[in-house]
Coordinates of C-alpha atoms in Angstrom, one line a residue:
X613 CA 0.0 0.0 0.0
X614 CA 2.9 1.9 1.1
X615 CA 4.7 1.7 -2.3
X616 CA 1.4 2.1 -4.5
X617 CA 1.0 5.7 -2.7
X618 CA 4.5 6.6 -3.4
X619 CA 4.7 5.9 -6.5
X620 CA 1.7 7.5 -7.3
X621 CA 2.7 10.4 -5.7
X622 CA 5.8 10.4 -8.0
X623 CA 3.9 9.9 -11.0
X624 CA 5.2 6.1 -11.5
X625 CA 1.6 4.9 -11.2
X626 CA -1.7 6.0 -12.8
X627 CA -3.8 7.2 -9.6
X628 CA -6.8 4.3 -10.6
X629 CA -4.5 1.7 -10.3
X630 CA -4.8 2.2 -6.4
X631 CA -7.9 2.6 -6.1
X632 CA -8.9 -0.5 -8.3
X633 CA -6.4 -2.5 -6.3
X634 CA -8.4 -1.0 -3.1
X635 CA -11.4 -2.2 -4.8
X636 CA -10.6 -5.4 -5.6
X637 CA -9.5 -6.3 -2.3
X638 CA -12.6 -4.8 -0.8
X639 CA -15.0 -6.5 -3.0
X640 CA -12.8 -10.3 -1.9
X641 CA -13.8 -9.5 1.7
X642 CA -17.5 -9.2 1.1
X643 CA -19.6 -10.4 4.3
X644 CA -22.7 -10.7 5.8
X645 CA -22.8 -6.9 7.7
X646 CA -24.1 -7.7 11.3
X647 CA -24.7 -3.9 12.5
X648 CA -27.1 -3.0 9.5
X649 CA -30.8 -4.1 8.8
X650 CA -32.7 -3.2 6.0
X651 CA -36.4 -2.8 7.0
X652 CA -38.6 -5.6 6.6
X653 CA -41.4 -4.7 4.9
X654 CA -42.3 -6.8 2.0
X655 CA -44.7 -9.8 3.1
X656 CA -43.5 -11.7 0.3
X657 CA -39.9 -12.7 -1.3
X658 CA -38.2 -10.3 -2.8
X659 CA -37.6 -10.3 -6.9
X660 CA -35.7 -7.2 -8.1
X661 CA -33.6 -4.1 -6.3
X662 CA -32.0 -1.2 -7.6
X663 CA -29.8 1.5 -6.8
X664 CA -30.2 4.6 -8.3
X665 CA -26.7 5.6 -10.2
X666 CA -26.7 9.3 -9.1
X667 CA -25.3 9.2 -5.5
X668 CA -25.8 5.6 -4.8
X669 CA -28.1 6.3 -1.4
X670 CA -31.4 5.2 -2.5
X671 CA -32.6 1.9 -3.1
X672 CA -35.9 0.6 -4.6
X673 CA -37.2 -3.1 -4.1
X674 CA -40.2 -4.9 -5.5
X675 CA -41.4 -7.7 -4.0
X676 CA -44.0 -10.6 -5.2
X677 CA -46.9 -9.3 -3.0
X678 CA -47.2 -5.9 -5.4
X679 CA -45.3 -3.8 -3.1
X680 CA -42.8 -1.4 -3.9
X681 CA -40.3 -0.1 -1.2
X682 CA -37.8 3.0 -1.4
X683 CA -34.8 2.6 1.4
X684 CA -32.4 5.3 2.0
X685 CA -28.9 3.3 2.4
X686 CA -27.2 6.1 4.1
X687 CA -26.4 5.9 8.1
X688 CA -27.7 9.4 9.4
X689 CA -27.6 8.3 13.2
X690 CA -23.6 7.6 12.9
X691 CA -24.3 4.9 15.1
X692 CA -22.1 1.3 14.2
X693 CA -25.4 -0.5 14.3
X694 CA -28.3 1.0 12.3
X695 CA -31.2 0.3 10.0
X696 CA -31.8 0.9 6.6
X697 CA -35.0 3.2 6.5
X698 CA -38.3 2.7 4.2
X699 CA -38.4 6.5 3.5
X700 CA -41.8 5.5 1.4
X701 CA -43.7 2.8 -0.2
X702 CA -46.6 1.8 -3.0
X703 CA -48.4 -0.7 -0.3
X704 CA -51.1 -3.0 -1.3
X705 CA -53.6 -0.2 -0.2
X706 CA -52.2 2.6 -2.3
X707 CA -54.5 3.4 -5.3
X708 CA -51.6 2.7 -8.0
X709 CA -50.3 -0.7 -6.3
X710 CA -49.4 -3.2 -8.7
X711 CA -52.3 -6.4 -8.5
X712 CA -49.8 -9.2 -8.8
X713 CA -46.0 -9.5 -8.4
X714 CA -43.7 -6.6 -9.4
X715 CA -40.9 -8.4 -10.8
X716 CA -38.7 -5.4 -12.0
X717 CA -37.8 -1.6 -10.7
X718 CA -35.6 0.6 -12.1
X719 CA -34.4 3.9 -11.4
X720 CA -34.2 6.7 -13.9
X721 CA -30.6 6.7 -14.9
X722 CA -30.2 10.4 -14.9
X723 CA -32.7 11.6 -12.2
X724 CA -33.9 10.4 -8.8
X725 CA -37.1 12.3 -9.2
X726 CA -38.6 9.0 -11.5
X727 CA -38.6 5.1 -11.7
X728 CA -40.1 2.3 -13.5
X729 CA -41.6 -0.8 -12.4
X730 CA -43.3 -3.9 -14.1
X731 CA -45.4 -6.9 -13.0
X732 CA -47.2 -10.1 -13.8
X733 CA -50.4 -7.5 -14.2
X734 CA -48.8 -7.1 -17.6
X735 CA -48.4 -3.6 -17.0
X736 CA -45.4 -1.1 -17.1
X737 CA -45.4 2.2 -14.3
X738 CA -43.6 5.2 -14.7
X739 CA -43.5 6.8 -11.3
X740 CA -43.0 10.6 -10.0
X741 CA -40.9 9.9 -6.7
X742 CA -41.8 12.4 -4.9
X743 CA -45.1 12.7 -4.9
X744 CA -46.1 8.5 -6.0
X745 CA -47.9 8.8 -8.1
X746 CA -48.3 6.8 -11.7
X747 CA -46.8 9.8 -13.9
X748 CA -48.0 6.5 -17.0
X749 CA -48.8 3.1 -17.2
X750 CA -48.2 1.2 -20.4
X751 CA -50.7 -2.0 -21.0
X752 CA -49.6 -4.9 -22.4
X753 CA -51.5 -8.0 -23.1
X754 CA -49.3 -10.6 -21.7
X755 CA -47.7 -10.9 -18.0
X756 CA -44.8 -9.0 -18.2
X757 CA -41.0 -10.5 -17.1
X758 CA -38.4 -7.9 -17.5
X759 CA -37.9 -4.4 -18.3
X760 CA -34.7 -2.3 -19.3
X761 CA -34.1 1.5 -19.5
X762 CA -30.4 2.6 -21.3
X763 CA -28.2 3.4 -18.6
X764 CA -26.5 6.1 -21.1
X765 CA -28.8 7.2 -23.6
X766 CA -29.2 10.7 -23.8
X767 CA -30.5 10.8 -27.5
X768 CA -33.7 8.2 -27.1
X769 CA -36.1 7.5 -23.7
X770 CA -36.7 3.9 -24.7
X771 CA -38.0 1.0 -22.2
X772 CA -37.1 -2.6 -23.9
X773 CA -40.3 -4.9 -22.3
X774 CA -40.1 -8.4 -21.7
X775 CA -43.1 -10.3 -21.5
X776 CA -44.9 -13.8 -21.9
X777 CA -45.1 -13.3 -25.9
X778 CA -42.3 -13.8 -28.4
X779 CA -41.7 -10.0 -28.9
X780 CA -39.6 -7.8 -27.0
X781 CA -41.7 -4.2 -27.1
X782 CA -39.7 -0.9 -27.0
X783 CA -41.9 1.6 -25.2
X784 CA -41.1 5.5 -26.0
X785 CA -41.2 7.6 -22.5
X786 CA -41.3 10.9 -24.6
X787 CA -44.5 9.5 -26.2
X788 CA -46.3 7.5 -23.8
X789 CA -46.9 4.7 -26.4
X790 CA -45.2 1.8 -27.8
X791 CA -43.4 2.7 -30.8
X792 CA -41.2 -0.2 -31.8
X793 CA -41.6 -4.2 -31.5
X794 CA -38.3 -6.3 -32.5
X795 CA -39.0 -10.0 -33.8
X796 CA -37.0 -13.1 -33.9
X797 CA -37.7 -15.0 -30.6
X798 CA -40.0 -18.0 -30.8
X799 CA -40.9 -18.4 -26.9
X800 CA -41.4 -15.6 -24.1
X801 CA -38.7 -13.1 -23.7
X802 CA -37.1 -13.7 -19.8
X803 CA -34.7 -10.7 -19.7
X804 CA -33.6 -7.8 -21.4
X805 CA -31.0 -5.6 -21.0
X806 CA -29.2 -2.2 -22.6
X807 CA -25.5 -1.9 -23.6
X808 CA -24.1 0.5 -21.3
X809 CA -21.4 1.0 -24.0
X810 CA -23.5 1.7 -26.7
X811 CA -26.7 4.0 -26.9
X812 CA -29.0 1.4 -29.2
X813 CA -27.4 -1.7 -28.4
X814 CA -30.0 -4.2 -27.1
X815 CA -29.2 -7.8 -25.5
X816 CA -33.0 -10.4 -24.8
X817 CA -32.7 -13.7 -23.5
X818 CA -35.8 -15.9 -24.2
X819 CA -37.1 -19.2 -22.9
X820 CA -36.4 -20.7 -27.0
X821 CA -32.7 -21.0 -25.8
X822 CA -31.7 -18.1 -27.6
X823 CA -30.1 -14.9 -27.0
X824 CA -30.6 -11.9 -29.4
X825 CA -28.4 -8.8 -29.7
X826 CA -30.1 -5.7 -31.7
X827 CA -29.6 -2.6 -33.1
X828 CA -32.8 -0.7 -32.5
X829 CA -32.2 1.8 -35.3
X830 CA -32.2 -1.3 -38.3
X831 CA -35.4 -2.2 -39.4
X832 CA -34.4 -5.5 -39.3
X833 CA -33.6 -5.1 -35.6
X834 CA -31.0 -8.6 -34.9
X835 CA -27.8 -7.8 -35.5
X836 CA -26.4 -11.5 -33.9
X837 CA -28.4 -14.4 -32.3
X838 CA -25.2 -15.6 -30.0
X839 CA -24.3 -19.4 -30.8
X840 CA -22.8 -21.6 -27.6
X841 CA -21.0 -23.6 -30.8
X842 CA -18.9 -20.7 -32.4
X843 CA -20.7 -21.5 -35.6
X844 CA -19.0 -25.6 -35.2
X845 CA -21.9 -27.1 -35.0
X846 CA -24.1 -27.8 -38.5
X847 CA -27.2 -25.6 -38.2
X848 CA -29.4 -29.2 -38.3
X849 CA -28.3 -30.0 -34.9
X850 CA -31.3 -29.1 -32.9
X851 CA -28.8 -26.9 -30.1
X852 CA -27.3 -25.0 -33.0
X853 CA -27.8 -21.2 -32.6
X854 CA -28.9 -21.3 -28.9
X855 CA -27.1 -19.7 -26.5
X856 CA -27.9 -22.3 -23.6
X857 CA -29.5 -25.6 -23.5
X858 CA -32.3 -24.9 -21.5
X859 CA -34.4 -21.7 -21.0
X860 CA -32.2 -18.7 -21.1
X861 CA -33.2 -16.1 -18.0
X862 CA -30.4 -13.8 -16.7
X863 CA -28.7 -11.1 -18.8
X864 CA -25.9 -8.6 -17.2
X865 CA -23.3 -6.5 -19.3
X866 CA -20.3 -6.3 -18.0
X867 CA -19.4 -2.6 -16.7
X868 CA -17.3 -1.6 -20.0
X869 CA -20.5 -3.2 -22.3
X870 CA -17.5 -5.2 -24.0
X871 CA -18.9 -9.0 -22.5
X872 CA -22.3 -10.2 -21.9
X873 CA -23.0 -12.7 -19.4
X874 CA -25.9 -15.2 -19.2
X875 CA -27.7 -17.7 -17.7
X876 CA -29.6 -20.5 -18.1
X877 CA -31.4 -23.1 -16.5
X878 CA -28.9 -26.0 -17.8
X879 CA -27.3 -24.7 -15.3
X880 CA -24.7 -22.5 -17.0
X881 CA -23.4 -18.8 -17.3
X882 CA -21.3 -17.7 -20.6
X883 CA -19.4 -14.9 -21.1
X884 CA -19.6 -13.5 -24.6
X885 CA -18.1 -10.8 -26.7
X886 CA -20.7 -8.2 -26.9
X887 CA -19.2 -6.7 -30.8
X888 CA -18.9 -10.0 -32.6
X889 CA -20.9 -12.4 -30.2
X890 CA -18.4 -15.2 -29.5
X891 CA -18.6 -17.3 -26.9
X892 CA -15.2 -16.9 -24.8
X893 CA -15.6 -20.0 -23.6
X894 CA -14.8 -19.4 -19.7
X895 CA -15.9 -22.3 -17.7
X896 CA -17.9 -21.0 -14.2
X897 CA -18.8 -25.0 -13.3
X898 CA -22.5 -25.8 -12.6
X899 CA -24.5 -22.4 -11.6
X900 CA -27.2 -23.6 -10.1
X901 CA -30.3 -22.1 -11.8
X902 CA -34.0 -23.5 -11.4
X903 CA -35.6 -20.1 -11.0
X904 CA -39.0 -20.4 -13.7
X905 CA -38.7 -16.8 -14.3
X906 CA -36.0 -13.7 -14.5
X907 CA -32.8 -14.3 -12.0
X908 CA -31.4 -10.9 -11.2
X909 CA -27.5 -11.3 -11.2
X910 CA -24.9 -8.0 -10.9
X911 CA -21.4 -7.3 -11.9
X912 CA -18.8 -5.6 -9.8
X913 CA -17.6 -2.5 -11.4
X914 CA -13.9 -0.6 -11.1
X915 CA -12.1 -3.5 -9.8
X916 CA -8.7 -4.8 -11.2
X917 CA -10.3 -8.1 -11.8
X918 CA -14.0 -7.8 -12.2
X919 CA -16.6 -10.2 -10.2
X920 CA -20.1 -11.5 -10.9
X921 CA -22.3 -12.0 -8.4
X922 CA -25.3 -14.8 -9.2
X923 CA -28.1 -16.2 -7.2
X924 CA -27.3 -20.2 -6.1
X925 CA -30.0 -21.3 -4.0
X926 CA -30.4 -19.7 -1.0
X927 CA -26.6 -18.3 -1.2
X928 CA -24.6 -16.0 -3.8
X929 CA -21.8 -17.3 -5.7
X930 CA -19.0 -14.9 -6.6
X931 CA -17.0 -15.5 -9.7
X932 CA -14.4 -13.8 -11.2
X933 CA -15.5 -12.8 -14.7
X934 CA -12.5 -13.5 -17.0
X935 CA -11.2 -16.5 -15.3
X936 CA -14.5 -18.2 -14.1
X937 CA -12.9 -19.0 -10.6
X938 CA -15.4 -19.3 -8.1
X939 CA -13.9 -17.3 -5.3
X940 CA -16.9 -17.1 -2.4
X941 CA -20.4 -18.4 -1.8
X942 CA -22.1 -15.8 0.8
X943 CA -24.1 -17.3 2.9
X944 CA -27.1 -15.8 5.5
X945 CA -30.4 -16.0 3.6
X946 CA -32.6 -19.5 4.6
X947 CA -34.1 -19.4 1.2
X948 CA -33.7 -19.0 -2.8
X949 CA -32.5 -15.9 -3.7
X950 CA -33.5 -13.8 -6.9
X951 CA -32.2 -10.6 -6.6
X952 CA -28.8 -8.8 -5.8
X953 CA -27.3 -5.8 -6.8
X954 CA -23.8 -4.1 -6.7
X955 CA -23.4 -0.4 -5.3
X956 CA -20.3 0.4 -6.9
X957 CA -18.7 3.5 -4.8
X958 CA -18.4 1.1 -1.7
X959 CA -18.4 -1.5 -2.8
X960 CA -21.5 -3.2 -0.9
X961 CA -23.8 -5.8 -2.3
X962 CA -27.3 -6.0 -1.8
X963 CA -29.6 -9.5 -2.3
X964 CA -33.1 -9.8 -1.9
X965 CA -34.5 -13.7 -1.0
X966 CA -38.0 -15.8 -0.8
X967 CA -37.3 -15.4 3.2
X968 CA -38.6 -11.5 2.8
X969 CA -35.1 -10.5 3.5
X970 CA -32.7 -8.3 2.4
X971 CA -29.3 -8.3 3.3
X972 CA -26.2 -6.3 3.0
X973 CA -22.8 -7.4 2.4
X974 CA -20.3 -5.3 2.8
X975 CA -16.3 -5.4 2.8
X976 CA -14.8 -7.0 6.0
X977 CA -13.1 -4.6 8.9
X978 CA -10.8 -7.3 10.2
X979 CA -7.5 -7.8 8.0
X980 CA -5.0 -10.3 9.7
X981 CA -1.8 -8.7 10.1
X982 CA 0.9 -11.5 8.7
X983 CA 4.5 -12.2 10.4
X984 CA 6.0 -11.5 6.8
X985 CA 5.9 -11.0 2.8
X986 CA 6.0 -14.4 2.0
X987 CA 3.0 -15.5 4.2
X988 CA 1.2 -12.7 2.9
X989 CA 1.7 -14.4 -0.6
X990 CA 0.7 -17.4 0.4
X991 CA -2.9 -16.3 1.6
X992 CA -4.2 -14.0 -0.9
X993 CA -6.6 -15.6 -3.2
X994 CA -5.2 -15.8 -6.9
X995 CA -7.5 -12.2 -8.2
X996 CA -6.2 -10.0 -5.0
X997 CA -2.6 -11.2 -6.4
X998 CA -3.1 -9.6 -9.3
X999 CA -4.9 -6.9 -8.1
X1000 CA -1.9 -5.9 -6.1
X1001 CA 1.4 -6.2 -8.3
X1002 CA 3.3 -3.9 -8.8
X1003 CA 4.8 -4.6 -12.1
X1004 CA 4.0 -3.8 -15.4
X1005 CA 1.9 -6.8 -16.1
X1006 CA -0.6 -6.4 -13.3

């Protein structure tokens, strides 16, 4: 640590290095965070969170029984042990509630003052925060899965919609109506998600096996339909063109937007080349993956060696992306989780669980102190190694 501030201070190292390397190491002591609660509220299990990108404090959740909950994150009582507030919520007696289970929210990237949500009562709510109330509400005529707004579009207000159908629907927030539908999936669309590279880049994943990347500005929409095979296989094998053998329900760009994970329930995740579509080929194991619906997986972001964090049962697995090591399982929920989500600036995670819960897992306090280098060496996991070298090739 000693050497990475002098030599920054000399100009010898590029000041992000450090705080990557900080990252990293933070993000490989992720625990279960005794002295904060988040407020139990839902009276169901939990299916989607989000925090919203503009100071990382609040956090929404939508949970099975309709109900929509906005926590503030921050500690204002400066007290080691405190709870995560509801500052609000859409209960099941407020006159917009959703009628059945809100399975995605989503902050408005730019703005606190608005959010999304979407539920199996195949409809789509655009929300005023701080009044909550239903600024629209788009109608669809199938349950609806997933929903996705552009994390950096500043040219086009477009919500990609998931729902039981074969097509993915692109509602226009400028318009209040639904002005594009992109076709190509044969079974109901389980996830989709926006580049947060590229302003019209958009990545489904469908129950037909298949993943679909498109260009929203071509008319004929699909620019790739990713292939597990690499194009190997001859296209009258039945698993050629499919992304997964099984139904594909989990979509997550990496922070850069130059991967895309997935999963599936054959009980796989692939990491793919977002600008030509190949599958890298990185083995993760068996991921566990029997959810019937949408699994909410996350990505670390500005860490030397990036993680993914995926629901596995009642626990989270933590892999690094590149490699496919598993490096942790984090354990403290009693039953399946669906949800988790990264908060980037501290590097805390977030996971929401059948059990009603959510926890917080943050980086651990308590750092060994070692008698010597070489013992140091021989402790860190393989990614913190990296994370922390000071040569040229780290």
């Amino acid at each position: 640590m000693l050497g990475f501030l002098s030599a920054r201070q000399t100009g010898l190292e590029d000041p992000l290095r450090l705080r990557r390397a900080a990252s990293t190491r933070r993000v490989l002591g992720l625990e279960l965070n005794k002295d904060r609660d988040v407020e139990r509220v839902h009276g169901g299990g939990i299916n989607t969170l989000d925090i919203e990108p503009v100071e990382g404090r609040y956090m929404l959740s939508g949970g099975s029984d309709g109900v929509i909950v906005l926590y503030d994150l921050e500690n204002s009582s400066r007290q080691p042990y405190y709870t995560c507030k509801a500052v609000c919520s859409v209960d099941r007696y407020h006159p917009d509630v959703h009628k059945y289970s809100v399975e995605t929210v989503q902050w408005y990237p730019h703005d606190t003052g608005m959010f999304t949500s979407s539920s199996f009562d195949k409809t789509l709510k655009v929300w005023d925060t701080n009044t909550l109330q239903t600024a629209d509400v788009f109608n669809f005529e199938e349950t609806v899965y997933s929903h996705h707004m552009s994390p950096v579009s500043t040219k086009h207000c477009l919500v990609a919609v998931g729902t039981r159908g074969p097509k993915v629907q692109l509602c226009d927030l400028k318009s209040g109506s639904c002005s594009h539908i992109l076709q190509g999936h044969r079974q109901e669309i389980l996830a989709v998600s926006w580049s947060p590279r590229y302003d019209y880049i958009l990545a489904t994943a469908s129950a037909d096996s298949r993943v679909k990347l498109w260009d929203v500005r071509r008319a004929s929409g699909c620019l790739i339909t990713l292939d597990q095979h690499n194009g190997e296989k001859s296209q009258a094998v039945e698993s050629a063109n499919t992304a997964h053998n099984g139904k594909v329900n989990g979509l997550c760009f990496t922070s850069d937007g130059l991967h895309l994970l997935t999963v599936g329930t054959d009980n796989r995740m692939r990491l793919w080349n977002s600008s030509n579509g190949e599958n890298t080929l990185v083995n993760y194991g068996k991921v566990c993956n029997n959810s019937k619906k949408g699994l909410k997986f996350t990505v670390s972001s500005g860490c030397s060696s990036e993680f993914v964090f995926v629901p596995y049962g009642s626990t989270i697995a933590v892999y690094t992306v590149y490699s496919g090591e598993q490096i942790t399982m984090l354990k403290g929920h009693y039953k399946s989780v669906d949800c988790c989500v990264f908060q980037s600036n501290l590097q805390e995670l977030y996971s929401g669980s059948r059990d009603c819960n959510i926890l917080a897992w943050v980086p651990s306090l308590y750092e060994p102190v070692p008698d010597d280098d070489e013992t140091t060496k021989s402790q860190l996991n393989p990614a913190f190694e990296d994370a922390w070298s000071s040569s040229d090739e780290g």
